[in-house]
XYZ file of C-alpha atoms in Angstrom:
342
model
C 31.812 3.390 -1.094
C 34.036 2.261 1.782
C 36.734 -0.365 1.784
C 37.969 -2.936 4.245
C 40.917 -0.713 5.125
C 38.840 2.317 6.057
C 39.845 3.728 9.428
C 37.991 5.838 11.948
C 34.286 5.035 12.073
C 34.752 1.491 10.751
C 37.835 0.365 12.673
C 37.880 -3.136 14.065
C 35.644 -3.488 17.107
C 37.098 -5.469 20.016
C 35.356 -8.799 20.441
C 32.611 -8.738 23.067
C 32.011 -12.473 23.042
C 34.038 -15.450 24.150
C 35.927 -17.680 21.753
C 34.218 -20.645 23.391
C 30.638 -20.828 24.551
C 27.103 -21.228 23.336
C 26.880 -20.861 19.565
C 24.776 -17.868 18.559
C 23.784 -15.929 15.477
C 23.704 -12.193 14.917
C 20.776 -10.875 12.877
C 20.942 -7.346 11.486
C 18.179 -5.278 9.869
C 19.360 -2.073 8.155
C 16.636 0.259 6.925
C 16.647 3.822 5.729
C 15.302 5.101 9.053
C 16.057 2.387 11.634
C 18.697 -0.276 12.272
C 18.221 -3.270 14.587
C 20.627 -5.959 15.752
C 19.677 -9.134 17.630
C 21.526 -12.083 19.141
C 19.744 -15.405 18.512
C 20.413 -18.804 20.037
C 20.490 -22.168 18.252
C 16.685 -22.379 18.458
C 16.324 -18.969 16.759
C 15.122 -17.366 19.986
C 16.119 -13.730 20.331
C 18.323 -13.368 23.423
C 18.939 -9.632 23.169
C 18.503 -6.771 20.753
C 19.463 -3.147 20.208
C 17.815 -0.585 17.916
C 18.610 2.978 16.885
C 18.052 5.438 14.060
C 20.058 4.831 10.891
C 22.425 7.778 10.278
C 21.702 7.549 6.561
C 22.577 11.136 5.625
C 26.043 10.736 7.146
C 27.036 8.098 4.606
C 27.986 4.440 4.528
C 30.779 4.694 7.088
C 28.405 6.097 9.693
C 25.829 3.388 8.969
C 28.424 0.629 9.436
C 29.634 2.281 12.645
C 26.059 2.329 13.958
C 25.691 -1.372 13.184
C 28.853 -2.126 15.152
C 27.683 0.000 18.092
C 24.396 -1.881 18.211
C 26.148 -5.236 17.867
C 28.336 -4.392 20.860
C 25.249 -3.418 22.883
C 23.364 -6.602 21.994
C 26.376 -8.830 22.737
C 26.969 -7.069 26.068
C 23.455 -7.836 27.293
C 23.407 -10.309 30.207
C 21.270 -12.745 28.189
C 24.045 -12.965 25.582
C 26.955 -13.330 27.991
C 29.531 -15.851 26.816
C 27.994 -16.597 23.423
C 30.171 -17.476 20.437
C 29.078 -16.013 17.118
C 28.862 -18.721 14.481
C 27.453 -16.506 11.706
C 26.139 -13.011 10.999
C 23.151 -12.397 8.737
C 22.131 -9.009 7.376
C 18.923 -7.859 5.743
C 19.507 -4.448 4.209
C 17.639 -1.875 2.196
C 18.864 -1.821 -1.379
C 19.941 -4.650 -3.661
C 22.592 -7.113 -2.520
C 24.848 -8.583 -5.177
C 24.445 -12.266 -6.066
C 27.543 -13.133 -4.017
C 25.721 -12.057 -0.855
C 28.628 -9.865 0.270
C 28.313 -6.407 -1.262
C 25.514 -3.864 -1.628
C 25.020 -3.640 -5.388
C 22.512 -0.772 -5.537
C 20.570 1.508 -3.212
C 18.138 4.393 -3.341
C 18.585 7.916 -1.987
C 17.241 6.634 1.339
C 20.819 5.413 1.992
C 23.222 7.769 0.173
C 26.520 6.151 -0.728
C 25.372 2.692 0.339
C 25.831 1.127 -3.111
C 29.214 -0.560 -3.393
C 29.689 -1.095 0.340
C 31.536 -4.410 0.992
C 29.436 -4.942 4.083
C 30.092 -8.641 4.653
C 33.860 -8.147 4.653
C 33.614 -5.148 6.980
C 31.515 -7.038 9.530
C 33.743 -10.106 9.330
C 36.804 -7.946 10.013
C 35.127 -6.227 12.951
C 33.205 -9.074 14.575
C 35.121 -12.171 13.557
C 32.264 -14.296 12.229
C 31.300 -15.300 8.664
C 28.673 -12.975 7.232
C 26.054 -13.139 4.487
C 23.730 -10.419 3.184
C 20.201 -10.414 1.744
C 17.940 -7.631 0.603
C 15.555 -6.700 3.406
C 12.437 -8.188 1.795
C 14.383 -11.307 0.834
C 15.387 -11.650 4.500
C 11.786 -11.008 5.527
C 10.623 -13.932 3.372
C 13.401 -16.144 4.764
C 12.061 -15.381 8.237
C 8.462 -16.148 7.318
C 9.637 -19.415 5.737
C 11.551 -20.384 8.867
C 8.969 -19.581 11.517
C 6.109 -17.534 10.111
C 3.228 -17.536 7.677
C 5.121 -19.502 4.995
C 6.542 -22.154 7.301
C 6.352 -25.619 5.775
C 6.049 -24.346 2.193
C 8.644 -24.595 -0.551
C 7.351 -22.094 -3.100
C 6.448 -18.641 -1.784
C 6.103 -15.040 -2.895
C 6.323 -12.141 -0.455
C 5.216 -8.597 -1.132
C 5.723 -5.632 1.174
C 3.529 -2.629 0.382
C 4.520 0.593 2.069
C 6.533 3.613 0.957
C 7.488 1.405 -1.969
C 6.502 -2.046 -3.187
C 9.084 -4.672 -2.305
C 9.036 -8.369 -2.996
C 10.875 -11.666 -2.756
C 10.562 -15.167 -4.186
C 11.438 -18.574 -2.750
C 11.709 -21.760 -4.805
C 12.319 -25.198 -3.288
C 12.427 -23.540 0.133
C 15.288 -21.194 -0.776
C 15.037 -17.431 -1.289
C 16.120 -16.645 -4.849
C 18.705 -13.914 -5.393
C 18.702 -13.740 -9.187
C 21.529 -13.012 -11.581
C 22.001 -9.467 -10.260
C 20.612 -9.921 -6.747
C 17.302 -8.258 -7.599
C 14.987 -11.280 -7.838
C 11.517 -10.581 -6.465
C 11.400 -6.826 -7.089
C 7.653 -6.950 -7.661
C 7.262 -3.188 -7.429
C 8.771 -2.895 -10.885
C 6.395 -5.205 -12.711
C 4.539 -3.237 -15.446
C 0.748 -3.205 -15.075
C -2.039 -1.558 -17.117
C -3.174 0.560 -14.151
C 0.217 2.298 -14.072
C 0.450 3.267 -17.755
C 1.548 6.883 -18.035
C 2.807 7.005 -14.438
C 6.507 7.338 -13.629
C 7.925 4.966 -11.025
C 10.429 6.293 -8.455
C 13.040 4.145 -10.279
C 12.558 6.403 -13.325
C 10.758 3.949 -15.605
C 7.138 4.248 -16.685
C 4.255 1.964 -15.852
C 5.579 0.030 -12.862
C 3.107 -1.046 -10.186
C 4.915 0.944 -7.474
C 3.878 4.115 -9.302
C 0.232 3.515 -8.327
C 0.135 0.934 -5.507
C 2.510 2.378 -2.886
C 1.410 4.623 -0.045
C 2.851 7.864 -1.495
C 1.481 7.033 -4.964
C -2.069 6.538 -3.679
C -1.867 9.703 -1.580
C -0.732 11.650 -4.649
C -3.583 10.190 -6.698
C -6.180 11.347 -4.174
C -4.615 14.821 -4.044
C -5.362 15.238 -7.738
C -9.019 15.493 -6.718
C -9.474 19.234 -5.948
C -11.603 18.419 -2.920
C -8.751 16.360 -1.428
C -5.767 18.510 -2.413
C -4.559 18.880 1.185
C -4.456 15.173 2.121
C -1.027 14.795 3.804
C -0.357 11.053 3.755
C -1.803 7.551 3.462
C -2.919 7.596 7.086
C -5.229 10.467 6.219
C -6.429 8.626 3.105
C -7.271 5.632 5.283
C -9.141 7.815 7.783
C -11.223 9.324 4.982
C -11.971 5.854 3.622
C -13.054 4.674 7.068
C -15.440 7.663 7.240
C -17.079 6.570 4.001
C -15.247 8.832 1.517
C -15.841 7.253 -1.902
C -12.810 8.873 -3.538
C -10.454 7.621 -0.850
C -11.856 4.107 -1.077
C -11.556 4.258 -4.849
C -7.882 5.178 -4.658
C -7.164 2.278 -2.312
C -9.051 -0.135 -4.544
C -7.224 1.128 -7.635
C -3.843 0.580 -5.973
C -4.883 -2.854 -4.741
C -6.057 -3.923 -8.193
C -2.738 -2.838 -9.665
C -0.790 -4.894 -7.142
C -3.097 -7.870 -7.698
C -2.424 -7.681 -11.429
C 1.344 -7.650 -10.853
C 1.119 -10.576 -8.473
C -0.991 -12.574 -10.906
C 1.760 -12.529 -13.497
C 4.292 -13.767 -10.976
C 1.939 -16.446 -9.585
C 1.155 -17.682 -13.097
C 4.883 -17.905 -13.821
C 6.163 -19.494 -10.602
C 3.176 -21.449 -9.225
C 3.913 -20.785 -5.519
C 2.128 -22.469 -2.649
C 1.560 -19.201 -0.832
C 1.618 -15.413 -1.219
C 2.573 -13.502 1.925
C 1.398 -9.884 2.240
C 3.017 -7.333 4.550
C 3.645 -3.617 4.906
C 2.003 -0.515 6.282
C -0.445 -0.128 3.395
C -2.360 -3.159 4.656
C -3.403 -1.149 7.722
C -5.270 1.343 5.539
C -8.497 -0.661 5.776
C -9.966 -3.613 3.880
C -10.335 -1.941 0.485
C -6.722 -2.339 -0.650
C -6.265 -5.963 0.394
C -9.676 -7.020 -0.898
C -8.826 -5.528 -4.279
C -5.444 -7.300 -4.316
C -7.094 -10.641 -3.663
C -9.924 -10.103 -6.164
C -7.633 -9.006 -9.000
C -5.191 -11.811 -8.294
C -7.981 -14.385 -8.441
C -9.419 -12.882 -11.638
C -6.076 -12.919 -13.483
C -4.532 -16.222 -12.429
C -4.892 -19.529 -14.234
C -7.919 -21.530 -13.065
C -5.636 -24.200 -11.612
C -3.869 -21.587 -9.448
C -6.861 -19.685 -8.089
C -6.648 -21.629 -4.853
C -3.161 -20.284 -4.106
C -3.189 -19.186 -0.477
C -2.859 -15.465 0.236
C -2.050 -14.634 3.848
C -0.729 -11.782 5.941
C 2.741 -12.063 7.477
C 2.853 -12.945 11.162
C 6.375 -12.216 12.464
C 6.312 -8.427 12.275
C 9.640 -6.601 12.497
C 11.430 -9.752 13.717
C 11.055 -11.439 10.322
C 14.066 -9.649 8.795
C 16.309 -10.303 11.820
C 15.333 -13.947 11.977
C 15.465 -14.516 8.225
C 18.873 -12.907 7.836
C 20.290 -14.977 10.692
C 18.773 -18.282 9.530
C 20.002 -17.661 5.981
C 23.536 -16.942 7.184
C 23.502 -20.059 9.319
C 22.535 -22.163 6.294
C 25.127 -20.532 4.034
C 27.965 -20.954 6.498
C 27.168 -24.525 7.387
C 29.515 -25.074 4.417
C 33.189 -23.950 4.410
C 33.256 -20.154 4.386
C 36.309 -19.644 2.198
C 36.828 -21.656 -0.998
C 40.429 -22.455 -0.084
C 39.208 -24.120 3.128
C 37.014 -26.584 1.221
C 38.343 -30.133 0.832
C 39.812 -30.869 -2.574
C 37.921 -33.304 -4.795
C 39.698 -36.528 -5.631
C 39.332 -38.817 -8.630
């Protein structure tokens, strides 16, 4: 954990933007392997961006320092000359607390990240109000603003890759939940995962059978496929007609479809948005997701649209920025709000 008074790698960065000028937003996407920062104008057009590897193993201070380096690069770009930051939005790996200011929990992909008061640190360094979302929550905010879920008010997003991430929006707003963990679809129990341990430590969660590493591990249990290195190889085998590889992908897809069905039956969304690297493994996974979802949902809800995301990596940057803009349209600090009168 690092505090607002930490010195060295998280010292205040000199402002690289004018106090007056075109209002702009800063969108930040912090992942376990890569961090990106973008400057966006009032129309949510990306003016400039900077990307680099996340120094995860060096700890939270190094990650924050990398964010500030990238922010300085993006703000120094000629296309961003003279902009005035009105808000900063962050989509980060891990769980963000319900206040939208502190990282509440994180996996080993970002050691020491839990407890980081990231919003306060960025406000101190860059001088603009800041709000945080989990990365998949920010992804859904982006797809709501300008992507596959645009124009809808109830949406579910699921990102299937190294893990299974998710997010939920109700009445057009991404839901945080009481602890900041709303939408963590990877930890919904499903019958297909009984007896399998999830990376979170619990048994029976869908991530234990529907993620890329989980499906690769399942295929390796077949003696004739013991040397399969990763999901890319599983997908190549499936494309060549390997029945075992296709079966593993279908099994994972059915598990995810079952998890989604429970959430769809509970929340009645207008749309389900699918994303993540697992979708590139061929049609078998996605077809199984759709079939299982249709088989397990209420008859009234079987027409719920299921679509693939369309913004790619920009969804998190855009969603984080748009969310921060909406949050900080109101007074940033409670003491600055006008007092109510009788």
